[in-house]
PDB file of C-alpha atoms and ligand atoms in Angstrom:
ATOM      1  CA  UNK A   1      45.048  19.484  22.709  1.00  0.00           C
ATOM      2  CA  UNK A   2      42.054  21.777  23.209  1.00  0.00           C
ATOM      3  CA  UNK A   3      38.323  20.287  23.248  1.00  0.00           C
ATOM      4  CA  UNK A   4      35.911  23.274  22.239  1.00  0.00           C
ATOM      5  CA  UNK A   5      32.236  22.139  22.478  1.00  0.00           C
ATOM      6  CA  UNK A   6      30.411  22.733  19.336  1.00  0.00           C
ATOM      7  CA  UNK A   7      26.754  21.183  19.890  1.00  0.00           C
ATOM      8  CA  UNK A   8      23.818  21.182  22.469  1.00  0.00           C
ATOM      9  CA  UNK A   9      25.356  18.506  24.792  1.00  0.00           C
ATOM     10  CA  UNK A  10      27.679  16.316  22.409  1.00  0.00           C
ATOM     11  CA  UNK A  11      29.855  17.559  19.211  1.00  0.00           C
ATOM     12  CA  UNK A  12      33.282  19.311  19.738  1.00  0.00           C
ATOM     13  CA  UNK A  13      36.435  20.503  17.993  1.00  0.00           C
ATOM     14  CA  UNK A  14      40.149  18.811  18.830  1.00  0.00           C
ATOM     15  CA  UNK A  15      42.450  22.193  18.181  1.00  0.00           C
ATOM     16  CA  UNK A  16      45.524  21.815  18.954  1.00  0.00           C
ATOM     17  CA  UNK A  17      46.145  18.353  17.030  1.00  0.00           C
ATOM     18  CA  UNK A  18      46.950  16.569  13.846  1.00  0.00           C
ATOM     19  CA  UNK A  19      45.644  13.437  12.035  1.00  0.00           C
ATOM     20  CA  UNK A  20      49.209  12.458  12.117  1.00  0.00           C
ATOM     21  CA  UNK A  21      49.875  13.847  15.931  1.00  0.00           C
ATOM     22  CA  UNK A  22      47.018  10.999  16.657  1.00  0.00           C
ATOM     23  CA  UNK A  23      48.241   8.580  14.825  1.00  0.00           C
ATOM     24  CA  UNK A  24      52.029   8.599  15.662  1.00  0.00           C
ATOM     25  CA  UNK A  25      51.380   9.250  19.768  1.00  0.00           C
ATOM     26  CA  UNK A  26      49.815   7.038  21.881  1.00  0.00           C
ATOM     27  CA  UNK A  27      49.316   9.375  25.054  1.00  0.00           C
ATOM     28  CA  UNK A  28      47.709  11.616  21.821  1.00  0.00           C
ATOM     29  CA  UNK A  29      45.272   9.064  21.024  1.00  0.00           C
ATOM     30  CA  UNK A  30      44.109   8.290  24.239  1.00  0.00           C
ATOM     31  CA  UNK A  31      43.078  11.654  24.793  1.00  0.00           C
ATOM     32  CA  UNK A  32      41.020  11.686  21.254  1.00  0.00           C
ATOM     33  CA  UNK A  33      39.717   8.514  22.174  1.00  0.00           C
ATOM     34  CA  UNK A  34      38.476   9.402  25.209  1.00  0.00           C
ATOM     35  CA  UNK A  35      37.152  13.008  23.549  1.00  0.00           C
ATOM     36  CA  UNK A  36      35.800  10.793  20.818  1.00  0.00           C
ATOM     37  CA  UNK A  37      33.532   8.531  23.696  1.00  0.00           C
ATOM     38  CA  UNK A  38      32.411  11.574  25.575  1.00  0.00           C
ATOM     39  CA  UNK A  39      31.573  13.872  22.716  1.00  0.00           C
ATOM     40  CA  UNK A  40      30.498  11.469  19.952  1.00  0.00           C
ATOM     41  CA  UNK A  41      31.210  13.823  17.040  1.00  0.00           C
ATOM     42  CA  UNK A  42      34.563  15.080  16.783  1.00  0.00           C
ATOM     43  CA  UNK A  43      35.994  18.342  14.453  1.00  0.00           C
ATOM     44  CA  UNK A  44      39.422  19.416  13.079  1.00  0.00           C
ATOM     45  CA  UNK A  45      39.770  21.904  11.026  1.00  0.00           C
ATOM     46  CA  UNK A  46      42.594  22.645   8.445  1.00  0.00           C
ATOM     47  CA  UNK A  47      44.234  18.687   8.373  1.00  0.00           C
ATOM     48  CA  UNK A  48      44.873  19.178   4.286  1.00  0.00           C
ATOM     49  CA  UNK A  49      44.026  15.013   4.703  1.00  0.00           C
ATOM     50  CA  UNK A  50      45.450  12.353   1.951  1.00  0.00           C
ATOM     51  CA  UNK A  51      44.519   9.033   1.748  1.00  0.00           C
ATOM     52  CA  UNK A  52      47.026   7.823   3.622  1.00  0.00           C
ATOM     53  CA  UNK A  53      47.034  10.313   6.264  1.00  0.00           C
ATOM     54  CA  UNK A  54      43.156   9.349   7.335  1.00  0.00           C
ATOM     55  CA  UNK A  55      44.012   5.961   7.085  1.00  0.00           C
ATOM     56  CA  UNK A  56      46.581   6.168   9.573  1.00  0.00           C
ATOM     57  CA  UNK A  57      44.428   7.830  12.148  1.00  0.00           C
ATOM     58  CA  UNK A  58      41.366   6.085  11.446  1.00  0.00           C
ATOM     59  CA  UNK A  59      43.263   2.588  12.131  1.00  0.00           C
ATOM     60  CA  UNK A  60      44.234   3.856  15.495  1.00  0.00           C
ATOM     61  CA  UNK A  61      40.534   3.452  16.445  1.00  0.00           C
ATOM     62  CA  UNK A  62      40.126  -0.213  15.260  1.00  0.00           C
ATOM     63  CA  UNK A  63      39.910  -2.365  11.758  1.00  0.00           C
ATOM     64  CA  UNK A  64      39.002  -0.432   8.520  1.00  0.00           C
ATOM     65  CA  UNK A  65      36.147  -1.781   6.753  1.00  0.00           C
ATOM     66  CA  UNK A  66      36.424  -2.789   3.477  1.00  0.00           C
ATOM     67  CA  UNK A  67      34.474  -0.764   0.903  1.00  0.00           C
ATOM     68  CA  UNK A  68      31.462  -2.621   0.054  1.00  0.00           C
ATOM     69  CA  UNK A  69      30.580  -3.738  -3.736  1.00  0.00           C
ATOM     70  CA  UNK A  70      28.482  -0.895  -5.146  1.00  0.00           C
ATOM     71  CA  UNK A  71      30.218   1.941  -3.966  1.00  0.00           C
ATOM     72  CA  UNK A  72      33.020   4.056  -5.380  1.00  0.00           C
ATOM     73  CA  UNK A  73      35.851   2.207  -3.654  1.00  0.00           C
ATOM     74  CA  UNK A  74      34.905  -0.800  -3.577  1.00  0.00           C
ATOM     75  CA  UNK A  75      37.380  -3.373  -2.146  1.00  0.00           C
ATOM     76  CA  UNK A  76      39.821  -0.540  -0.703  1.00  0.00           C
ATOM     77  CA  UNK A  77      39.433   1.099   2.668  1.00  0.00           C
ATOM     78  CA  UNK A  78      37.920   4.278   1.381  1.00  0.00           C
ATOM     79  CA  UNK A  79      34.448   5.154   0.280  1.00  0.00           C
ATOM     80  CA  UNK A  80      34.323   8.297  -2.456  1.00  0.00           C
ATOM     81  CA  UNK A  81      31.257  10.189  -1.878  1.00  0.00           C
ATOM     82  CA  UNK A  82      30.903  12.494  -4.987  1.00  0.00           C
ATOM     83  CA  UNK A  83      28.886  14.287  -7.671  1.00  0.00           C
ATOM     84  CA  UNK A  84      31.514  14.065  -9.817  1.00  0.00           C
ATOM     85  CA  UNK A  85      31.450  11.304 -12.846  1.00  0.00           C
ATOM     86  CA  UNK A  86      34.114   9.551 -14.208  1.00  0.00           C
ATOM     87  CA  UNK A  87      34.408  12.057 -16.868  1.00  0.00           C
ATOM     88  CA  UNK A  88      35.293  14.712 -14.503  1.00  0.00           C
ATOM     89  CA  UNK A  89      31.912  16.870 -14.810  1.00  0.00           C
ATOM     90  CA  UNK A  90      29.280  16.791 -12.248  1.00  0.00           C
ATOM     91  CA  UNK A  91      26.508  14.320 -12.693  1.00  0.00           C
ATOM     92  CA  UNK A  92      22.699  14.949 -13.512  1.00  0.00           C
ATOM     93  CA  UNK A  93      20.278  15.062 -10.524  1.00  0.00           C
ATOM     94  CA  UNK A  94      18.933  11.039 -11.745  1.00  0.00           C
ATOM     95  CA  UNK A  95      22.386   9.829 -12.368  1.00  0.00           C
ATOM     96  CA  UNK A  96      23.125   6.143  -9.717  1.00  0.00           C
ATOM     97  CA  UNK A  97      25.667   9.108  -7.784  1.00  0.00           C
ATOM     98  CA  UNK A  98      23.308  11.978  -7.198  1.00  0.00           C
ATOM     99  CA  UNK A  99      20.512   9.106  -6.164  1.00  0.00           C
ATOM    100  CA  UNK A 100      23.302   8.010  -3.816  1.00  0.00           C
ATOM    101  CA  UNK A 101      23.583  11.623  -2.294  1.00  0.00           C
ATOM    102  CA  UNK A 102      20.066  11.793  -1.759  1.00  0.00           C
ATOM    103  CA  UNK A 103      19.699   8.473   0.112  1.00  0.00           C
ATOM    104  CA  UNK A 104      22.682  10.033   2.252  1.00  0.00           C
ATOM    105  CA  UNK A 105      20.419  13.177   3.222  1.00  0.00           C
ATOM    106  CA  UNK A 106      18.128  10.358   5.345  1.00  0.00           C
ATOM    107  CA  UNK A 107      18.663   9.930   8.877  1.00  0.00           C
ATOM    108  CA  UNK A 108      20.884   7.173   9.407  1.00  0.00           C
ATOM    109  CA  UNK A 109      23.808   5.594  11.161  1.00  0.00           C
ATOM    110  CA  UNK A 110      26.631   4.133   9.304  1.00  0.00           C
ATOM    111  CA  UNK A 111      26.621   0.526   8.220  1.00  0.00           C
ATOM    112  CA  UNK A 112      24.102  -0.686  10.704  1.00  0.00           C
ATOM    113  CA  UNK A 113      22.984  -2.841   7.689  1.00  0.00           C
ATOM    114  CA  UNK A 114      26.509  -4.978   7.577  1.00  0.00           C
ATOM    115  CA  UNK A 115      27.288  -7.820   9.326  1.00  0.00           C
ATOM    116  CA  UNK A 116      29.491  -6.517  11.573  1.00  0.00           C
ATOM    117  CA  UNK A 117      28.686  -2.375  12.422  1.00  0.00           C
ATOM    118  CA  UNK A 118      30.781   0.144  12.426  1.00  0.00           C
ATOM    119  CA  UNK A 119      32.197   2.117  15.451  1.00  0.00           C
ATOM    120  CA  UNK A 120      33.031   5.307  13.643  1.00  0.00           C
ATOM    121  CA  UNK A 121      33.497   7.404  10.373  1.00  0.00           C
ATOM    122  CA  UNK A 122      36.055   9.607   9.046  1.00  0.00           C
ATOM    123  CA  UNK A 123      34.880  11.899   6.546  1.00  0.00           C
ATOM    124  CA  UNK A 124      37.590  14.504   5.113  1.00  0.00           C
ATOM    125  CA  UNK A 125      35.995  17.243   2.864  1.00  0.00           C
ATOM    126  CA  UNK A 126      38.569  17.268  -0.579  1.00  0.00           C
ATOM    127  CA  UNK A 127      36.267  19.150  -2.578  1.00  0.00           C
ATOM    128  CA  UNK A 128      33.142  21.746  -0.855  1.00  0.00           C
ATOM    129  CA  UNK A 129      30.596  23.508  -2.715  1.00  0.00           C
ATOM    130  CA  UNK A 130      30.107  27.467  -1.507  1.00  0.00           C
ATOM    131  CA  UNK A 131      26.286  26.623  -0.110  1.00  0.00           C
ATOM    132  CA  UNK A 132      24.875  23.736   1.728  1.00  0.00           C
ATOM    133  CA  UNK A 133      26.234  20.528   1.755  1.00  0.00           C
ATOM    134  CA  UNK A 134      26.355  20.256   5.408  1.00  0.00           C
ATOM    135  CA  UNK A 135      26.428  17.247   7.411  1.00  0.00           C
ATOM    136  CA  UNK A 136      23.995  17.163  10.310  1.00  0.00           C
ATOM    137  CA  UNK A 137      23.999  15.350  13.515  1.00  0.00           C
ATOM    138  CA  UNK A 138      21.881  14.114  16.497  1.00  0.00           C
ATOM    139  CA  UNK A 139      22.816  12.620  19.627  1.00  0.00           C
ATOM    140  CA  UNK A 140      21.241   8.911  20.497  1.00  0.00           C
ATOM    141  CA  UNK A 141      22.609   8.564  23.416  1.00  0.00           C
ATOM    142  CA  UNK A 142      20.691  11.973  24.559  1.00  0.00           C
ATOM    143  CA  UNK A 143      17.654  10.850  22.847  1.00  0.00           C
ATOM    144  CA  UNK A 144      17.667   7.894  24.877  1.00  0.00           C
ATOM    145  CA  UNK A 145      18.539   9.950  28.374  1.00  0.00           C
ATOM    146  CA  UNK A 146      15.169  11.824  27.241  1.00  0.00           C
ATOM    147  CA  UNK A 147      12.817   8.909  26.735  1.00  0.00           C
ATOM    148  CA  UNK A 148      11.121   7.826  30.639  1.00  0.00           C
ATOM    149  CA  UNK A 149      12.487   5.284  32.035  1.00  0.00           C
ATOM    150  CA  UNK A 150       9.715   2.316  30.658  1.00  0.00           C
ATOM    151  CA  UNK A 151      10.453   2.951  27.475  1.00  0.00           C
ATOM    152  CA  UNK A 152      13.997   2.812  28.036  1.00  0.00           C
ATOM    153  CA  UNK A 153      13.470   0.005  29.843  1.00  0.00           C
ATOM    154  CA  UNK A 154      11.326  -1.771  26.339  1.00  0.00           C
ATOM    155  CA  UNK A 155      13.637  -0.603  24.339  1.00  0.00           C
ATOM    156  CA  UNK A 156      17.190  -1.632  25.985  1.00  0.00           C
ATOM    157  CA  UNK A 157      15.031  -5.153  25.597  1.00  0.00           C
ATOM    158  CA  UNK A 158      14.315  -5.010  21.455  1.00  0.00           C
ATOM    159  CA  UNK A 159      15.816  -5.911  18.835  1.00  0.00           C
ATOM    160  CA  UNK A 160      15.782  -4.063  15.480  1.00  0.00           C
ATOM    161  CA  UNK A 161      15.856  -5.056  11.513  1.00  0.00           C
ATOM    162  CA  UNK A 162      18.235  -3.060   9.267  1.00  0.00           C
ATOM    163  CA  UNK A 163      18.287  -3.082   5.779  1.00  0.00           C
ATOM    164  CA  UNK A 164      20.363  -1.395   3.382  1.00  0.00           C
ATOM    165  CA  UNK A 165      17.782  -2.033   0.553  1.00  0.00           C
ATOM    166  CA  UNK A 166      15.433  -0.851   2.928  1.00  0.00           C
ATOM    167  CA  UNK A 167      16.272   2.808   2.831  1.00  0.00           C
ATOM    168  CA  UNK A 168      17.839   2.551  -0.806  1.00  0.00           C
ATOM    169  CA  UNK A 169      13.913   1.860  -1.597  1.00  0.00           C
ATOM    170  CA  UNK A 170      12.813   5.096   0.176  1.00  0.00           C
ATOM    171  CA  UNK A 171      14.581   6.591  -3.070  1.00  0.00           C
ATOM    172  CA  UNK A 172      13.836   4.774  -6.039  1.00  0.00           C
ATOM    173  CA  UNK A 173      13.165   1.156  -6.472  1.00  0.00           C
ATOM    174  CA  UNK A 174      16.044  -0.340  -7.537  1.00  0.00           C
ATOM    175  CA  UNK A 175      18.782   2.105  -6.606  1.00  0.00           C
ATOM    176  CA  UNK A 176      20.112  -1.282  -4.197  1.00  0.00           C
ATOM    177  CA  UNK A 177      21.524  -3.712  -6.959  1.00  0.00           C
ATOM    178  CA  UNK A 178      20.888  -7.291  -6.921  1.00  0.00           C
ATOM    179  CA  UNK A 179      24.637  -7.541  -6.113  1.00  0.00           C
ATOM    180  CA  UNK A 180      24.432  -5.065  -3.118  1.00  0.00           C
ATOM    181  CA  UNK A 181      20.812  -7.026  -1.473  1.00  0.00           C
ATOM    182  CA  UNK A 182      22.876 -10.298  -2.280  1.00  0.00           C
ATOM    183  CA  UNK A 183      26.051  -9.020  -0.502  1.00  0.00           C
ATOM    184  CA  UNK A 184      24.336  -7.668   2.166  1.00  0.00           C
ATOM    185  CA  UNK A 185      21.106  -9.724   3.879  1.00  0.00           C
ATOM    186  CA  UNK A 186      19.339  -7.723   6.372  1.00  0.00           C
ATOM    187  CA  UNK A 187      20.817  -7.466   9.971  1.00  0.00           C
ATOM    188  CA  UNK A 188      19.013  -7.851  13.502  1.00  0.00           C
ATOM    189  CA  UNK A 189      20.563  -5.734  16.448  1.00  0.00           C
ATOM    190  CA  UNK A 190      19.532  -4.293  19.411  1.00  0.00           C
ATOM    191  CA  UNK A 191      17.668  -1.422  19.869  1.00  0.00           C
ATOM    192  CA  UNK A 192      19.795   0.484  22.640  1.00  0.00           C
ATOM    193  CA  UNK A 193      24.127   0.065  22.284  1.00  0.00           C
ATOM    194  CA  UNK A 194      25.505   0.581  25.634  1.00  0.00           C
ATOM    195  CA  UNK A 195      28.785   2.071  25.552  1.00  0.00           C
ATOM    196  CA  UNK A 196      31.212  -0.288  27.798  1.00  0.00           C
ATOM    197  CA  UNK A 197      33.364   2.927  28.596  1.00  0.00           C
ATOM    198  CA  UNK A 198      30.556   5.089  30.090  1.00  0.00           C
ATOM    199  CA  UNK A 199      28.048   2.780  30.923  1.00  0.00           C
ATOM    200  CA  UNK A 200      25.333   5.293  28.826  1.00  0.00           C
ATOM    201  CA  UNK A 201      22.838   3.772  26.606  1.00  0.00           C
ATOM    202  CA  UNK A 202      22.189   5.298  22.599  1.00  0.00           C
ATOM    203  CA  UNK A 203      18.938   4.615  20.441  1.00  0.00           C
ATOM    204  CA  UNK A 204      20.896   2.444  17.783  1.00  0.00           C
ATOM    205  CA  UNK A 205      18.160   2.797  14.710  1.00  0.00           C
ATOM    206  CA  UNK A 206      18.821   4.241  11.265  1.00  0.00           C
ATOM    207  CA  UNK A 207      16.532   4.698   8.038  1.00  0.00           C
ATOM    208  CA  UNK A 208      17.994   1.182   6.838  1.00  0.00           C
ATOM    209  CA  UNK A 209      15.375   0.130  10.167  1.00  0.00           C
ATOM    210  CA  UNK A 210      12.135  -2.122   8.857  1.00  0.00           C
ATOM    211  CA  UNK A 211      10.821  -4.155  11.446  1.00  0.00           C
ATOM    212  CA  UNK A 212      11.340  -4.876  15.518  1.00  0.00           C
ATOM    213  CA  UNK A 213      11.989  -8.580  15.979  1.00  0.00           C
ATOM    214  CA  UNK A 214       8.933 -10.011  17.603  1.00  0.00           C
ATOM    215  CA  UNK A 215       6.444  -6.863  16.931  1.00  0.00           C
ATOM    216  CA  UNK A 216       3.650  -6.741  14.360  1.00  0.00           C
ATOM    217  CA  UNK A 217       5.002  -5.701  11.301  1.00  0.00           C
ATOM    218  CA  UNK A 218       3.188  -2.176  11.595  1.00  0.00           C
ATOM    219  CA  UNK A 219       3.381  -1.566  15.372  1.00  0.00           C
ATOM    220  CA  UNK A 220       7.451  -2.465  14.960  1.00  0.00           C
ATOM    221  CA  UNK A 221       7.712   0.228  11.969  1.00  0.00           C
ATOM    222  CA  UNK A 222       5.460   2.961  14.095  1.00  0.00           C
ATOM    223  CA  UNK A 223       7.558   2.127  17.200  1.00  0.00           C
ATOM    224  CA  UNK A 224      10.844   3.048  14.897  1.00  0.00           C
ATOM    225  CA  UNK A 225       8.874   5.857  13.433  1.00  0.00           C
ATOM    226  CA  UNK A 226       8.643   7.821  16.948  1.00  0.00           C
ATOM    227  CA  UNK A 227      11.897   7.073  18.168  1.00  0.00           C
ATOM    228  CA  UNK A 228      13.638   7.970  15.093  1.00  0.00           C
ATOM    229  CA  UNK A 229      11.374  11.271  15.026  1.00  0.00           C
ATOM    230  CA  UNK A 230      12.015  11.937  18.715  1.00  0.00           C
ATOM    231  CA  UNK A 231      16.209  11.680  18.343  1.00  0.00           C
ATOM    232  CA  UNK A 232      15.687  13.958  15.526  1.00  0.00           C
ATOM    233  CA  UNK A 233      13.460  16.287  16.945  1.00  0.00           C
ATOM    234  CA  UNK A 234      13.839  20.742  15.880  1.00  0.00           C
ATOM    235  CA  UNK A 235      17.052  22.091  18.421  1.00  0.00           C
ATOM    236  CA  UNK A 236      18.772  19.017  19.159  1.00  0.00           C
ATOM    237  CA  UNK A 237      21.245  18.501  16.356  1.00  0.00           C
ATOM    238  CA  UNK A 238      24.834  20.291  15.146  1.00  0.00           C
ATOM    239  CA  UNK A 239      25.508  20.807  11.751  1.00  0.00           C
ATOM    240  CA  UNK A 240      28.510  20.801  10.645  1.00  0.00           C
ATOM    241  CA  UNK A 241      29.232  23.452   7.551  1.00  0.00           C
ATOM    242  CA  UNK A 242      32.310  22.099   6.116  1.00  0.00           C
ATOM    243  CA  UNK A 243      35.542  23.697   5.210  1.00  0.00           C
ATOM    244  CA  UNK A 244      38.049  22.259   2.943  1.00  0.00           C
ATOM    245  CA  UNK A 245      40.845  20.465   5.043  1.00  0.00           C
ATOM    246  CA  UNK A 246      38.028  19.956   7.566  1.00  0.00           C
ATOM    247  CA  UNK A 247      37.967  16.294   8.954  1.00  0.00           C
ATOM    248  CA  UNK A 248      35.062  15.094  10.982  1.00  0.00           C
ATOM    249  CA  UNK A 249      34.469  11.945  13.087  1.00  0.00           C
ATOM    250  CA  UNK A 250      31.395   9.896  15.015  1.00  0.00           C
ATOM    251  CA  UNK A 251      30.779   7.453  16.758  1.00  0.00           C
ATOM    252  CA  UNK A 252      28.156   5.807  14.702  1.00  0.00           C
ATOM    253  CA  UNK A 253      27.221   3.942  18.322  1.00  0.00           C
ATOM    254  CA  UNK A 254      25.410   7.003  19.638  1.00  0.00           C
ATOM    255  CA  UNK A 255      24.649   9.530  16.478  1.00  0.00           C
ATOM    256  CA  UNK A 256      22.640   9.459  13.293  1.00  0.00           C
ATOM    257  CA  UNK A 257      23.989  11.820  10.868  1.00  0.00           C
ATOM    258  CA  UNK A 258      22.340  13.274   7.146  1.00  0.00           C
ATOM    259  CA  UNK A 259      23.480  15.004   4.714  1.00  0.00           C
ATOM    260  CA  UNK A 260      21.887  18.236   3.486  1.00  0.00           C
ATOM    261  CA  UNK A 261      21.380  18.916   0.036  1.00  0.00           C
ATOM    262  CA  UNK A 262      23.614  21.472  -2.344  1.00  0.00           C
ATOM    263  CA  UNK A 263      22.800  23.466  -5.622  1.00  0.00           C
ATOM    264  CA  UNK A 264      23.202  20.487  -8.174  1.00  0.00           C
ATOM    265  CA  UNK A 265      26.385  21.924 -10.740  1.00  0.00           C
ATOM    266  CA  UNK A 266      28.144  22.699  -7.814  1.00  0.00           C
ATOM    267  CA  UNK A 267      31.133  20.233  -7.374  1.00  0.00           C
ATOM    268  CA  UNK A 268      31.721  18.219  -4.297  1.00  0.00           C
ATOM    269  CA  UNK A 269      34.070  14.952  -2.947  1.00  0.00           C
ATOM    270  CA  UNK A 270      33.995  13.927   0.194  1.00  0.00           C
ATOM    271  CA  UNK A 271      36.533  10.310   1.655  1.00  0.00           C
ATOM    272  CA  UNK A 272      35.095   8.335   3.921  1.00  0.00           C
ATOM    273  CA  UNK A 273      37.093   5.569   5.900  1.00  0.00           C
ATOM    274  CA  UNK A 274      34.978   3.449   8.609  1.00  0.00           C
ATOM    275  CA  UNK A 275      36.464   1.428  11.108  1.00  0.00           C
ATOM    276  CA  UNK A 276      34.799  -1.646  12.492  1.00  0.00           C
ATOM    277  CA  UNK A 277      33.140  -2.051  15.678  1.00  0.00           C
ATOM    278  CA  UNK A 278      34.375  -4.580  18.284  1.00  0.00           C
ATOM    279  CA  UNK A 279      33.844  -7.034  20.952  1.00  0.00           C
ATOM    280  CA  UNK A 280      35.852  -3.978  23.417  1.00  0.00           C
ATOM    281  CA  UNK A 281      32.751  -1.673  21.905  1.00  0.00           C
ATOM    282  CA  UNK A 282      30.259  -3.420  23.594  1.00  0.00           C
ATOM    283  CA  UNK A 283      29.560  -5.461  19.934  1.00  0.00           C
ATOM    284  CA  UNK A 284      28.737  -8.996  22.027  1.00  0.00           C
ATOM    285  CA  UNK A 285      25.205  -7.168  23.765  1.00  0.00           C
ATOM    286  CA  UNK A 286      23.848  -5.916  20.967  1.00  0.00           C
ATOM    287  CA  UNK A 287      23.293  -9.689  19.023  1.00  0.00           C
ATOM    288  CA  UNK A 288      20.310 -11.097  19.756  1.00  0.00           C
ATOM    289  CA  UNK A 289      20.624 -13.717  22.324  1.00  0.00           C
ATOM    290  CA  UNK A 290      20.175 -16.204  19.569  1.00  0.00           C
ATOM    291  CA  UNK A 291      23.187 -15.372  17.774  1.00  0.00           C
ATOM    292  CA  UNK A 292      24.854 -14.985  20.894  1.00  0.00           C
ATOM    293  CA  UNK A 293      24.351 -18.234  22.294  1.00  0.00           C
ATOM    294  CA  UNK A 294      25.457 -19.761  18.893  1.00  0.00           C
ATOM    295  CA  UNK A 295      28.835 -17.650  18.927  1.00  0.00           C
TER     296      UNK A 295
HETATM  297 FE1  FE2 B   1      26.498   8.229   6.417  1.00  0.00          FE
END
């Protein structure tokens, strides 16, 4: 197994390797694992994934999620991110999928909202459109490394509200259903996830991030504002320009990811599986102490 940086100072391609090479070897997965903890965002190209195939790796790196009510998949392990309607055409730009797409292309880490957070994603590209598309990336864990060391220092010591109907709003009132705010009450974590293997902090914020616990309601939302502006800031990011057969991983510890837009008729279906974060992922530090004094 080859590891071929890709981005400035995290990202980088496995060549070299199978899904199924990393699921069915142990020695195998310890080297992706330990790829997937320096790197953060992982590539490899021409994997041809099926369902089954991405579940099988994906479970070597902890317990699948189940798809939340809501989303295409609900109840199985996989989350169908699409254009494409039921009827097999693509859907118009104010259909509940193309909305979904859009609240995709904000800044965000993956289900920071949900009670417990996820460690990673697997996203294999089934269906690409010729232009844009592209899923972009920024290191946290760099973003915090640039930040002095006082705010790290206030920051490592906050705790952060996330929302799922938070950034849902930020695209039309609404576009959260009652069943998805009922399933999902908003979550408190904190601010900076140190990762247990490396001992480096990552700015753990997202655009489902409202409110710092403790902070006036405006100073908490302009505190979020800068950070999330400063991990996101021109140069530091990798986009990824998918290929079909192309399968891409994060560690949703240490990244925010968005998705870029594509010419609307143009076809495209993306499977997502997401695997659980836990206690071995440094989970237990980022409760609030209240929560972790009552677990
Ligand atoms: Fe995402």
């Amino acid at each position: 197994m080859d590891i071929v940086p890709l981005g400035p100072g995290f990202a980088a391609e496995l060549r070299g390797v199978t899904l199924a090479d990393i699921a069915a070897d142990d020695t195998v997965y310890a080297a992706a694992r330990a790829a997937f903890e320096d790197h953060s965002v992982l590539v490899l190209r021409g994997q041809e994934a099926t369902d089954e195939s991405q579940l099988a790796f994906s479970r070597r790196f902890g317990p699948p999620e189940v798809t939340k009510v809501g989303s295409l998949g609900t109840g199985t392990h996989f989350i169908t991110l699409t254009n494409i309607g039921p009827d097999g055409t693509v859907v118009p730009p104010d259909h509940r999928y193309a909305l979904r797409n859009k609240a995709n292309q904000l800044w965000h880490t993956d289900s920071s909202f949900k009670p417990v957070p996820a460690l990673t994603s697997v996203l294999s590209a089934r269906l690409v459109p010729d232009h844009g598309g592209e899923t972009e990336y920024v290191s946290t864990r760099l973003a915090f490394e640039r930040l002095d060391p006082a705010m790290q220092k206030k920051a490592e010591n906050l705790f952060v509200w996330h929302d799922y109907a938070h950034s849902r709003s930020q695209i039309a009132p609404g576009l959260a259903s009652p069943e998805e705010r009922a399933a999902l009450p908003p979550q408190c974590w904190r601010m900076v996830w140190k990762n247990p293997v490396n001992g480096r902090g990552a700015i753990y914020l997202a655009s489902h991030a409202y409110a710092v616990e403790g902070m006036e309601v405006a100073a908490g939302k302009k505190l979020i504002d800068e950070l999330m502006a400063a991990a996101t800031a021109p140069g530091t990011s990798y986009v990824h320009k998918w290929k079909s057969g192309d399968v891409v991983m994060w560690d949703n510890r240490a990244t925010m990811h968005r998705g870029r837009p594509w010419p609307a008729p143009e076809p495209r279906l993306m499977v997502r599986t997401t695997i659980s974060a836990t206690e071995a992922d440094g989970l237990a530090s980022m409760r609030p102490p209240s929560r972790q004094a009552a677990e």
